Short mmCIF file of C-alpha atoms and ligand atoms in Angstrom, two decimals:
data_model
loop_
_atom_site.label_atom_id
_atom_site.label_comp_id
_atom_site.label_asym_id
_atom_site.label_seq_id
_atom_site.Cartn_x
_atom_site.Cartn_y
_atom_site.Cartn_z
CA MET A 1 65.17 15.26 14.31
CA THR A 2 62.37 16.21 16.74
CA PHE A 3 60.57 13.64 18.77
CA PRO A 4 56.92 13.89 19.74
CA GLN A 5 56.32 14.89 23.35
CA ARG A 6 52.85 13.54 23.46
CA ARG A 7 52.77 9.84 22.70
CA LEU A 8 49.35 8.30 22.33
CA ARG A 9 51.01 4.91 22.45
CA ARG A 10 51.86 5.34 26.15
CA LEU A 11 48.32 4.48 27.13
CA ARG A 12 48.22 1.49 24.80
CA ARG A 13 51.18 -0.33 26.29
CA THR A 14 49.48 -2.92 28.49
CA ASP A 15 46.11 -4.55 28.55
CA ALA A 16 45.41 -2.97 31.96
CA LEU A 17 46.17 0.54 30.62
CA ARG A 18 43.98 -0.06 27.60
CA ARG A 19 41.15 -1.23 29.80
CA MET A 20 41.53 1.80 32.07
CA VAL A 21 41.12 4.29 29.23
CA ALA A 22 38.55 2.39 27.18
CA GLU A 23 35.78 4.82 26.21
CA THR A 24 33.18 2.20 25.40
CA THR A 25 32.16 -0.92 27.25
CA LEU A 26 29.89 -3.81 26.53
CA SER A 27 27.82 -5.47 29.22
CA ALA A 28 25.06 -8.04 29.29
CA ASP A 29 22.70 -5.22 30.28
CA ASP A 30 23.13 -3.71 26.82
CA LEU A 31 21.89 -6.79 25.00
CA ILE A 32 18.45 -7.92 23.92
CA ALA A 33 18.24 -11.54 22.77
CA PRO A 34 15.88 -12.33 19.87
CA LEU A 35 14.01 -15.63 20.28
CA PHE A 36 12.01 -17.51 17.67
CA VAL A 37 9.08 -19.50 19.05
CA ARG A 38 7.39 -21.94 16.73
CA GLU A 39 3.99 -23.45 17.27
CA GLY A 40 3.53 -27.21 17.04
CA ILE A 41 7.07 -28.46 17.55
CA ASP A 42 8.41 -30.26 20.59
CA ARG A 43 12.13 -29.81 20.12
CA PRO A 44 14.25 -26.92 18.80
CA GLN A 45 14.82 -26.78 15.05
CA PRO A 46 18.10 -25.45 13.72
CA ILE A 47 18.06 -22.55 11.25
CA VAL A 48 20.54 -23.34 8.48
CA SER A 49 21.38 -19.76 7.58
CA LEU A 50 21.72 -18.73 11.26
CA PRO A 51 24.18 -21.24 12.75
CA GLY A 52 23.74 -21.52 16.50
CA VAL A 53 20.23 -19.99 16.45
CA VAL A 54 17.11 -22.17 16.64
CA GLN A 55 13.37 -22.09 16.35
CA HIS A 56 12.23 -22.89 19.88
CA SER A 57 9.18 -24.73 21.08
CA VAL A 58 7.31 -22.84 23.79
CA ASP A 59 8.90 -25.08 26.42
CA THR A 60 12.47 -24.63 25.24
CA ALA A 61 11.92 -20.88 24.75
CA VAL A 62 10.86 -20.58 28.38
CA LYS A 63 13.92 -22.54 29.47
CA GLU A 64 16.15 -20.37 27.29
CA VAL A 65 14.76 -17.20 28.88
CA VAL A 66 15.53 -18.50 32.34
CA GLU A 67 19.08 -19.44 31.30
CA LEU A 68 19.64 -16.07 29.64
CA GLY A 69 18.47 -14.40 32.83
CA MET A 70 20.98 -16.37 34.86
CA LEU A 71 23.71 -15.24 32.46
CA GLY A 72 22.78 -11.62 33.14
CA ILE A 73 20.73 -10.89 30.01
CA ASN A 74 17.88 -8.55 30.95
CA ALA A 75 15.65 -8.62 27.94
CA VAL A 76 14.37 -10.82 25.14
CA ILE A 77 12.32 -10.05 22.04
CA LEU A 78 9.96 -12.72 20.75
CA PHE A 79 9.07 -13.62 17.17
CA GLY A 80 6.35 -16.19 16.52
CA ILE A 81 6.01 -18.78 13.80
CA PRO A 82 2.36 -19.93 13.69
CA GLU A 83 1.16 -23.28 12.36
CA THR A 84 -1.37 -21.61 10.10
CA LYS A 85 -1.06 -18.39 8.13
CA ASP A 86 -3.83 -16.41 6.43
CA SER A 87 -4.27 -13.23 4.40
CA VAL A 88 -4.45 -10.92 7.44
CA GLY A 89 -2.23 -12.77 9.89
CA SER A 90 -4.97 -13.38 12.44
CA GLU A 91 -2.84 -15.73 14.56
CA ALA A 92 -0.84 -12.67 15.57
CA TRP A 93 -3.63 -11.44 17.86
CA ASN A 94 -5.09 -14.80 18.85
CA PRO A 95 -4.92 -14.88 22.68
CA ASP A 96 -3.77 -18.49 22.30
CA GLY A 97 -1.30 -17.63 19.53
CA VAL A 98 2.22 -18.87 20.04
CA VAL A 99 3.77 -15.58 21.21
CA GLN A 100 0.96 -14.90 23.65
CA VAL A 101 1.26 -18.41 25.11
CA ALA A 102 5.03 -18.02 25.40
CA LEU A 103 4.73 -14.59 27.06
CA ARG A 104 2.38 -15.93 29.73
CA ARG A 105 4.61 -18.90 30.47
CA MET A 106 7.74 -16.75 30.60
CA ARG A 107 6.12 -14.23 32.91
CA GLU A 108 5.12 -17.07 35.24
CA GLU A 109 8.74 -18.25 35.33
CA VAL A 110 10.67 -15.00 35.62
CA GLY A 111 8.18 -12.55 37.12
CA ASP A 112 9.40 -9.00 36.63
CA ALA A 113 13.06 -10.02 36.70
CA MET A 114 13.31 -9.84 32.93
CA VAL A 115 11.97 -7.52 30.26
CA LEU A 116 9.73 -9.32 27.79
CA ILE A 117 9.43 -7.59 24.43
CA ALA A 118 7.15 -8.71 21.61
CA ASP A 119 7.91 -7.92 17.98
CA LEU A 120 4.68 -6.51 16.61
CA CYS A 121 4.06 -7.27 12.94
CA VAL A 122 2.07 -9.62 10.74
CA ASP A 123 4.63 -10.82 8.21
CA GLU A 124 5.29 -14.07 10.08
CA TYR A 125 1.54 -14.66 10.15
CA THR A 126 0.39 -13.76 6.63
CA ASP A 127 0.35 -16.26 3.78
CA HIS A 128 1.76 -13.60 1.42
CA GLY A 129 4.58 -12.57 3.78
CA HIS A 130 3.90 -8.83 3.76
CA CYS A 131 3.79 -6.71 6.90
CA GLY A 132 0.17 -5.73 6.40
CA VAL A 133 -3.10 -6.18 4.54
CA LEU A 134 -2.95 -6.16 0.77
CA ASP A 135 -5.23 -3.85 -1.16
CA GLY A 136 -6.64 -5.14 -4.45
CA LYS A 137 -3.50 -4.07 -6.33
CA GLY A 138 -0.95 -6.06 -4.33
CA SER A 139 0.39 -3.21 -2.23
CA VAL A 140 0.05 -2.95 1.54
CA ASP A 141 -2.81 -0.79 2.76
CA ASN A 142 -1.53 1.46 5.52
CA ASP A 143 -4.62 2.33 7.52
CA SER A 144 -6.38 -1.02 7.57
CA THR A 145 -3.09 -2.54 8.70
CA LEU A 146 -3.03 -0.17 11.67
CA GLU A 147 -6.24 -1.73 12.97
CA LEU A 148 -4.57 -5.14 12.98
CA TYR A 149 -1.55 -3.76 14.81
CA GLN A 150 -3.88 -2.38 17.48
CA ARG A 151 -5.35 -5.82 18.09
CA ILE A 152 -1.91 -7.41 18.27
CA ALA A 153 -0.66 -4.80 20.73
CA VAL A 154 -3.55 -5.46 23.08
CA ALA A 155 -3.16 -9.25 22.80
CA GLN A 156 0.56 -9.03 23.54
CA ALA A 157 0.02 -6.66 26.46
CA ASP A 158 -2.76 -8.87 27.85
CA ALA A 159 -0.30 -11.77 27.72
CA GLY A 160 2.25 -9.85 29.76
CA ALA A 161 4.58 -8.02 27.37
CA ASP A 162 6.44 -5.13 29.01
CA ILE A 163 7.21 -3.60 25.63
CA VAL A 164 5.73 -4.00 22.17
CA ALA A 165 7.97 -3.34 19.20
CA PRO A 166 6.17 -2.44 15.98
CA SER A 167 8.36 -3.40 13.02
CA GLY A 168 6.02 -3.02 10.06
CA MET A 169 6.90 0.58 9.07
CA MET A 170 3.31 1.70 8.54
CA ASP A 171 2.82 5.44 8.94
CA GLY A 172 1.07 6.26 12.20
CA GLN A 173 1.67 2.84 13.74
CA VAL A 174 3.00 4.16 17.03
CA ALA A 175 0.04 6.51 17.59
CA ALA A 176 -2.44 3.78 16.68
CA ILE A 177 -0.84 1.29 19.04
CA ARG A 178 -0.49 3.81 21.87
CA SER A 179 -4.17 4.68 21.73
CA ALA A 180 -5.22 1.02 21.61
CA LEU A 181 -3.01 0.14 24.57
CA ASP A 182 -4.29 3.07 26.60
CA ALA A 183 -7.91 2.28 25.79
CA ALA A 184 -7.35 -1.27 27.01
CA GLY A 185 -5.85 -0.03 30.28
CA HIS A 186 -2.26 -0.86 29.34
CA VAL A 187 -0.88 2.60 30.02
CA ASP A 188 2.33 1.10 31.43
CA VAL A 189 3.21 -0.99 28.40
CA ALA A 190 5.99 0.76 26.49
CA ILE A 191 6.61 1.02 22.76
CA MET A 192 10.00 0.39 21.21
CA ALA A 193 9.58 1.72 17.69
CA TYR A 194 11.50 0.25 14.81
CA ALA A 195 11.77 3.88 13.73
CA ALA A 196 14.52 3.86 11.12
CA LYS A 197 14.11 0.47 9.52
CA TYR A 198 15.62 0.05 6.10
CA ALA A 199 14.58 -2.25 3.25
CA SER A 200 17.67 -4.37 3.68
CA ALA A 201 19.23 -7.40 2.06
CA PHE A 202 20.65 -8.23 5.48
CA TYR A 203 17.29 -9.65 6.64
CA GLY A 204 17.70 -12.71 4.40
CA PRO A 205 18.39 -15.36 7.05
CA PHE A 206 15.61 -13.99 9.29
CA ARG A 207 13.08 -14.93 6.66
CA ASP A 208 14.33 -18.53 6.83
CA ALA A 209 14.04 -18.33 10.61
CA VAL A 210 10.37 -17.35 10.45
CA ASP A 211 9.45 -19.29 7.29
CA VAL A 212 8.53 -16.18 5.32
CA THR A 213 8.64 -15.86 1.56
CA ILE A 214 7.22 -12.66 0.14
CA ALA A 215 4.65 -13.55 -2.51
CA ASP A 216 5.36 -13.00 -6.22
CA GLY A 217 9.01 -12.17 -5.67
CA GLY A 218 7.92 -9.01 -3.84
CA ASP A 219 9.91 -6.85 -1.49
CA ARG A 220 9.29 -4.30 1.26
CA CYS A 221 10.54 -1.21 -0.58
CA GLY A 222 7.02 0.26 -0.51
CA TYR A 223 7.10 0.61 3.27
CA GLN A 224 10.64 0.21 4.60
CA GLN A 225 13.22 2.94 4.10
CA ASP A 226 15.49 3.42 1.13
CA PRO A 227 19.14 2.79 2.09
CA ARG A 228 20.10 5.94 0.20
CA ASN A 229 18.29 8.17 2.68
CA GLY A 230 19.67 9.45 5.97
CA ARG A 231 17.67 12.63 6.64
CA GLU A 232 14.48 10.67 6.15
CA ALA A 233 15.43 8.48 9.11
CA MET A 234 15.37 11.58 11.31
CA SER A 235 11.79 12.27 10.11
CA GLU A 236 10.81 8.70 10.99
CA ILE A 237 12.30 9.11 14.45
CA ARG A 238 10.64 12.47 15.09
CA PHE A 239 7.26 11.15 13.96
CA ASP A 240 7.56 8.10 16.20
CA LEU A 241 8.55 10.20 19.21
CA ASP A 242 5.68 12.62 18.62
CA GLU A 243 3.35 9.62 18.44
CA GLY A 244 4.54 8.34 21.80
CA ALA A 245 7.47 5.99 21.23
CA ASP A 246 9.38 5.31 24.46
CA LEU A 247 12.49 3.89 22.79
CA ILE A 248 13.56 4.02 19.18
CA MET A 249 15.48 1.58 17.04
CA VAL A 250 17.77 1.73 14.03
CA LYS A 251 17.95 -1.37 11.87
CA PRO A 252 20.20 -2.88 10.53
CA ALA A 253 23.17 -1.70 12.57
CA MET A 254 26.61 -1.99 10.95
CA ALA A 255 25.74 -0.45 7.60
CA TYR A 256 23.84 2.34 9.39
CA LEU A 257 26.23 3.54 12.07
CA ASP A 258 25.80 7.09 10.78
CA ILE A 259 22.07 6.82 11.43
CA ILE A 260 22.69 5.51 14.95
CA LEU A 261 24.95 8.47 15.68
CA ARG A 262 22.45 10.95 14.30
CA ALA A 263 19.63 9.30 16.26
CA ARG A 264 21.72 9.61 19.41
CA LEU A 265 22.37 13.31 18.78
CA GLU A 266 18.76 13.99 17.81
CA THR A 267 16.97 12.41 20.78
CA ASP A 268 17.21 11.81 24.51
CA VAL A 269 15.30 8.53 24.56
CA PRO A 270 17.12 5.20 24.62
CA VAL A 271 18.40 4.24 21.18
CA ALA A 272 18.46 0.57 20.24
CA ALA A 273 20.16 -0.92 17.20
CA TYR A 274 19.34 -4.27 15.63
CA HIS A 275 22.39 -6.28 14.58
CA VAL A 276 20.32 -8.31 12.17
CA SER A 277 20.37 -11.86 10.88
CA GLY A 278 22.53 -11.19 7.81
CA GLU A 279 25.11 -9.35 9.88
CA TYR A 280 25.32 -12.32 12.22
CA ALA A 281 25.36 -14.84 9.36
CA MET A 282 28.27 -13.08 7.65
CA LEU A 283 30.34 -13.25 10.82
CA GLU A 284 29.51 -16.91 11.34
CA ALA A 285 30.20 -17.90 7.76
CA ALA A 286 33.59 -16.21 7.68
CA ALA A 287 34.51 -17.58 11.09
CA GLN A 288 33.51 -21.12 10.12
CA ASN A 289 35.80 -20.85 7.11
CA GLY A 290 38.62 -19.71 9.36
CA TRP A 291 38.75 -16.40 7.51
CA ILE A 292 38.21 -14.22 10.56
CA ASP A 293 38.40 -14.68 14.33
CA GLY A 294 34.69 -14.93 15.05
CA ASP A 295 34.78 -13.86 18.70
CA ALA A 296 37.02 -10.88 18.01
CA ALA A 297 34.95 -9.77 15.04
CA ALA A 298 31.75 -10.18 17.06
CA PHE A 299 33.13 -8.05 19.88
CA GLU A 300 34.37 -5.39 17.47
CA SER A 301 30.99 -5.27 15.73
CA LEU A 302 29.02 -4.80 18.94
CA ILE A 303 31.43 -2.29 20.45
CA SER A 304 31.26 -0.25 17.21
CA ILE A 305 27.49 -0.14 17.44
CA LYS A 306 27.73 1.11 21.02
CA ARG A 307 30.48 3.59 20.15
CA ALA A 308 28.23 5.01 17.43
CA GLY A 309 25.67 5.79 20.14
CA ALA A 310 23.39 2.82 20.68
CA ASP A 311 22.37 2.13 24.27
CA LEU A 312 20.93 -1.27 23.45
CA ILE A 313 21.71 -3.91 20.87
CA LEU A 314 19.37 -6.60 19.67
CA THR A 315 21.70 -9.41 18.64
CA TYR A 316 21.84 -13.14 18.01
CA LEU A 317 25.23 -12.99 19.74
CA ALA A 318 23.63 -12.12 23.08
CA ARG A 319 23.98 -15.51 24.71
CA ARG A 320 27.57 -16.05 23.60
CA VAL A 321 28.65 -12.61 24.70
CA ALA A 322 26.96 -13.03 28.08
CA GLU A 323 28.67 -16.39 28.53
CA ALA A 324 32.03 -14.87 27.70
CA LEU A 325 31.46 -11.94 30.07
CA ALA A 326 30.35 -14.34 32.80
CA ASP A 327 33.63 -16.22 32.33
CA ARG A 328 35.42 -12.97 33.26
CA ARG A 329 37.30 -13.01 30.02
CA PRO A 330 38.76 -9.52 30.24
CA GLN A 331 37.82 -8.47 26.74
CA LEU A 332 36.18 -11.01 24.57
CA GLY A 333 38.61 -11.81 21.83
CA THR A 334 40.76 -8.71 22.00
CA GLY A 335 44.37 -8.79 23.02
CA PRO A 336 46.00 -11.20 25.39
CA ARG A 337 43.77 -12.73 28.01
CA ALA A 338 45.85 -10.90 30.53
CA LEU A 339 43.64 -10.91 33.58
CA THR A 340 42.57 -14.51 33.71
CA SER A 341 45.98 -15.84 32.76
CA ALA A 342 48.28 -13.47 34.66
CA ILE A 343 46.54 -12.98 37.99
CA LYS A 344 47.43 -15.94 40.16
CA GLU A 345 44.86 -17.66 42.30
CA LEU A 346 44.76 -16.00 45.71
CA PRO A 347 46.45 -18.19 48.32
CA GLU A 348 44.01 -20.08 50.52
CA GLU A 349 43.65 -18.52 53.95
CA SER A 350 45.44 -20.68 56.45
CA SER A 351 43.15 -21.90 59.19
C1 LIG B 401 9.50 -7.91 10.37
C2 LIG B 401 10.89 -8.08 10.88
C3 LIG B 401 12.01 -8.43 10.13
C4 LIG B 401 13.09 -8.47 11.00
C5 LIG B 401 12.60 -8.15 12.27
N1 LIG B 401 11.24 -7.89 12.16
C6 LIG B 401 12.13 -8.82 8.71
C7 LIG B 401 11.73 -7.91 7.64
O1 LIG B 401 11.47 -6.73 7.83
O2 LIG B 401 11.69 -8.40 6.52
C8 LIG B 401 14.50 -8.79 10.61
C9 LIG B 401 15.42 -9.19 11.72
C10 LIG B 401 16.68 -9.81 11.26
O3 LIG B 401 17.02 -9.85 10.05
O4 LIG B 401 17.41 -10.28 12.13
N2 LIG B 401 8.56 -8.43 11.28
#
């Protein structure tokens, strides 16, 4: 019988060895926290299908941003829920619209210490729930929608957004937004393009979070990508980069790790991945039933997304992960809590 000389298990023996050779790490700097801000409420409202996530009032959203900052989270992305919706989503570019008000208040509180990102779309603001203007035949008109996106971009930049993040999947949206921002003097406002965004069933709970129902049982297959297509995602990414995107995003994350990897290989710009509402809800539901270890599964999910090549992750887990990292838990949910339990308190210096 011959024995192997090289034993991969040697470096897996202790938690300290495993930590030393870990190829991938997760830090609060990698995370972008999504926040829902709802107009006309004075206390946070729970979202049933997203346990632990709430619709904030402007006041509680501002407080949350400050707390996230103290936990080491660098960036938030805002979604607005207006009191009134109409056919074009005009509240989205109202200077006194809920996201614009929240951005101004947040900027006052945190200065430049945190990155404020605004999701740029109209679906939360339209009465039909689509991401653009409907033509007479019930489909979304690409080019007239671009004009709305331009107005939103300028309103969000005027209110203090560092980055706008167009999520509507209209062709040419990045170019249209870039030219509108530049014309308004916002040359320093960056664009994070939802470049490879799929028509996904995993967005279900998000639509509860923003009170969106797509009219007439419709869907977004006419503008978001078909889950069967991978090469097409590379076209989306190339178009968005040519049009001036500063960062690109793949969404959802876990079912699209191949796309994240290809995006990483294809480009040099920062790649973000959105661990979306349904991905979070599945983890929570299984954990609440005691079917999986929620913290361990959360850590494994996020580390997989980073291992695939994402630099940044938008995730509803951001606060919990940051809290766990701040606690100096050696590795959230994986293996024995060796460091915190085994290293004894240092003896007090004798005076
Ligand atoms: C559209 C938008 C959606 C999400 C982010 N931006 C929903 C959609 O495309 O239907 C989904 C995010 C999530 O599921 O967490 N403005």
